[in-house]
Every structure is written in structure tokens, then in C-alpha cells.
Amino acid sequence: MSQAIVFQNARLLDGRSPEGEHDRFVRAEGGLIREISDKPIRDSGARTIDLRGRTLMPGLIDCHVHVVAGLVNLGQNALLPDALVAFHAQRIMGEMLARGFTTVRDVGGATYALVDALEQGLTTGPRLIVCGKALSQTGGHADFRGRYDNRDADYQTRRLGALGRICNGVDACREAARDEIRQGAQFIKIMANGGVASATDPIAFIGYSSDEIRAIVEEARNAQTYVAAHLYTDEAIARAVELGVRSVEHANLIEKKTASLMKERGAIACPTLVTYEALKNEGESLGLPAASVAKIDDVRLRGLESLEIMHDAGVTMAYGSDLLGPMHRHQSEEFVIRGRVLPAIEVIRSTTIHAAELIGMTGKIGVIAPDAYADFVVVDGDPLADLSLLTGQGRHLPIIVKGGEFIKNELN
Ligand code: ZN
Ligand code: ZN
């Protein structure tokens, strides 16, 4: 059992109030936050750290990652041996934790075996929430075979490096959703629109029939969970939300009316703008196929506008990054990009309380409150005044704690 921790004179910032709270004392023990007070907490057995002048935040949460994406070319990634993919994932997760992300939601690729490896302490990384393989129709966003590759698509289903699996028709979609849940999926991901990284589906393509999506939503609900969908176009988003999709990934091309529909239905958006900037700057040189490079600007150019439209409609937005291969190092830059059009406190909420709501762990993560996990980052300064303090590979985060264990402590 880890030693108790007492943080003194901390300015707390978890997004529940617009400014946070000053001069607070926080005690954590046994992996959980136990007590928060405006008066000093005495615990002679605890490791006591003074945080005057610094900000104490809950551990950051990223709701859109692919920890198995060691390569930018996802078709090649799907063909790598599982052992190699697992070591890539280990490195990618370790680097995420070093950036202060203590929870990540993997939206395609990671299997429960990785969750198990983390829980057994075989490797170190953020809390990992998985959907197993994303479901895609033939020729959809997780079909990486390309035009002249006529292999049976089934090879993807059991490869750790594949982000998705192919299923078509209501019965096969139900079976695939049930199969992912059997294997430990905590939600279901579907590809309901064309995408950048896949070869044969222009952005505007609609993925899956309404009947197929309805069936998958029912399967997810039967398993007490929800469906997240890869979506760009206004038409595709509106249809998916009407059919019961709860987690709207990307949403770059959304219009006002559909944003209002999302608000009305309680759907949550997970924009991922940083990946389009990274793909634009580095994709080609890192092996992104030419057909994909040509599609980047179709979604990149509308990114900031989509944030404004959703913010104006009152849509809840969670933090996402969606980076691949060596571009993972840009994970925290999404904070700064969003800060160009959104109030800083909204950007903070995306990685704390809003992310926790999307993941279904409100009160356990993304919050500094009794009974929440003792996941913390200490920020040198005030992230509300300067969101770039959250970037730089954790350089401005002298302390990172996950589940009451110090991942990093430069203060004592
Ligand atoms: Zn996507
Ligand atoms: Zn993605």
C-alpha cells in the first residue's frame, strides 16, 4: 500500500468552479482522495508537499487515443506481429502518463489484455478504457486493404495492431458487438463516416445502414454501455445521434442544427483537432499514403469553427487527440489549439469533468473530491492563464500521481 500524501496550500482546479479554489489541503491514502479542507491536515505518516504558487489538477484524461498505433500507416500497423505492437503500446502509454494523462480511452485497437497488463503491474501507463476493435463496414474507415488487396478481411479481427474489424449486416454487427463485449470492451466504437487514414472511403461516405447502427446501439445498451462513432459530416452526425450514438468523435463538419440535436439528446463530442495539424505537417514524411494526405484539409480547415458551433449550442466536449506513430508527442497541443476559440476553463473541463462524464466515471476521475482516485498533476503556474503549461512532455508538471503512486516528483 502506498504512503499517504498531503498536499498543502494547493490551488485546486478541476473545472467544477470557474476559478478553482485557493489554499486547500488534500489528503490521499490507499489510492483514493480521502479529505479536502481549507484548514491544515495533520498526518505525521504522510508525505507532505507544499504547493504554494502551483495548481493541483486531477490527472488529465484523453478520450480519443489509439495506443496500438505505433505506425502512421495503419494498414502496415495491422500487419505487425502482436509482440511488436505490444511493445509500441507500452512505450506510447508510458509517454502519455509522463505528459500527465492518467486515464485514456482507446477508441480502436487496444484489447483487454493491455488493461490486464496494466492492472497486473507488468507495465506502467494510464488507466485504460477500451472498446476492443472498432466496427467497420467493408470499405469503411477501418478497412485498410486498399483497392487491389483482396485478402479476406477477417485477418484484422485478431491482430493487436488492427484498429478495427469488418462486419456487415445486422446479424454480423450484433455478433461483432457481442464478441467485443465478451472480450472486455467497455463501450462499442463504430466507423460511421469516411476517414482520412483509410484508403477507399472519401470523407462524405456514410458508414453503416441505419438498421446496422440501431442494432449495435441496442447491443451496447443491453450491455449497459454506449456507442462511440467516428463522424465528420453534418449529415452523418445527425443520423448517428438520432439512432442513439452517444459519443461523437471528431465532428469537424457539424452545423448548428445538428449541434442543437446533440445537446438535446445528451450526446457528447470528442474533437481531435491536433491530429489534423500533425498529419498536415508530418503525415507524408511518416508514411501516410498519398490518398490520405489528399483528404486532410477536407476536415482540418473546419476544425476551429466546429468547436465554436458546438460551444454555442452548449454541447459537452471531451478532450481527444487521435494521434498515430511518432506524432503522439503532440498529444497535449490540443489544449492550446482549443484555447484559440474556447474559454480556458472549458478546455480544462474537457480533460476533467467532461471527460469523466463521457467515460462514465464521474466522481472517480477528473475531479478532486473525496472517494475519487488519487490521480493528480501539479502545474507550475496557472493553466487558466496559460494552457501551454500542459504541453512540453510534462515539463511544467513537477508531480504526477496515479492511484496514489508517484509517477514523478520533482518537489521533494
Ligand atoms: Zn476517427
Ligand atoms: Zn481515432
PDB file of C-alpha atoms and ligand atoms in Angstrom, residues 64-66 107-108 141 163 189 191 230 249-250 272 322-324, ligand 2:
ATOM      1  CA  HIS A  64      -9.606   9.571 -28.058  1.00  0.00           C
ATOM      2  CA  VAL A  65      -6.357   7.658 -28.422  1.00  0.00           C
ATOM      3  CA  HIS A  66      -5.082   4.551 -30.223  1.00  0.00           C
ATOM      4  CA  VAL A 107     -11.247   4.136 -29.388  1.00  0.00           C
ATOM      5  CA  GLY A 108      -9.979   1.321 -31.550  1.00  0.00           C
ATOM      6  CA  HIS A 141     -12.749   3.598 -42.139  1.00  0.00           C
ATOM      7  CA  LEU A 163      -7.687  -0.624 -35.157  1.00  0.00           C
ATOM      8  CA  LYS A 189     -16.881   2.013 -31.415  1.00  0.00           C
ATOM      9  CA  MET A 191     -16.948   3.835 -38.122  1.00  0.00           C
ATOM     10  CA  HIS A 230     -16.220   8.136 -35.973  1.00  0.00           C
ATOM     11  CA  GLU A 249     -15.809  11.533 -32.414  1.00  0.00           C
ATOM     12  CA  HIS A 250     -14.220  14.401 -34.428  1.00  0.00           C
ATOM     13  CA  THR A 272      -9.424  15.740 -32.135  1.00  0.00           C
ATOM     14  CA  ASP A 322      -6.213  10.716 -32.055  1.00  0.00           C
ATOM     15  CA  LEU A 323      -2.504  10.749 -32.921  1.00  0.00           C
ATOM     16  CA  LEU A 324      -0.570   7.988 -34.680  1.00  0.00           C
TER      17      LEU A 324
HETATM   18 ZN    ZN B   2      -9.302   7.673 -33.924  1.00  0.00          ZN
END
